[in-house]
Short mmCIF file of C-alpha atoms in Angstrom, two decimals:
data_model
loop_
_atom_site.label_atom_id
_atom_site.label_comp_id
_atom_site.label_asym_id
_atom_site.label_seq_id
_atom_site.Cartn_x
_atom_site.Cartn_y
_atom_site.Cartn_z
CA MET A 165 141.73 127.86 151.55
CA GLY A 166 138.97 126.63 153.81
CA ARG A 167 138.99 129.50 156.28
CA SER A 168 136.26 131.28 154.33
CA LEU A 169 134.03 128.21 154.60
CA VAL A 170 134.56 128.01 158.35
CA GLN A 171 133.83 131.71 158.82
CA GLU A 172 130.73 131.51 156.60
CA ALA A 173 129.50 128.44 158.47
CA ARG A 174 130.00 130.24 161.82
CA ALA A 175 128.17 133.34 160.56
CA TRP A 176 125.33 131.20 159.16
CA ASN A 177 125.06 129.38 162.50
CA GLY A 178 124.81 132.69 164.33
CA VAL A 179 122.09 133.91 161.95
CA GLN A 180 120.13 130.67 162.38
CA ILE A 181 120.41 130.87 166.18
CA ILE A 182 119.22 134.49 166.17
CA ALA A 183 116.31 133.62 163.88
CA ILE A 184 115.29 130.67 166.08
CA ARG A 185 115.55 132.79 169.24
CA ARG A 186 113.43 135.51 167.61
CA ILE A 187 110.79 132.96 166.60
CA ILE A 188 110.74 131.46 170.10
CA SER A 189 110.57 134.93 171.67
CA ARG A 190 107.44 135.53 169.61
#
């Protein structure tokens, strides 16, 4: 157990980065 948390955290980080990049691009 614990792998799910790591994967979720990585996915969340990617989503946050994409959202920030999209906001900056605007």
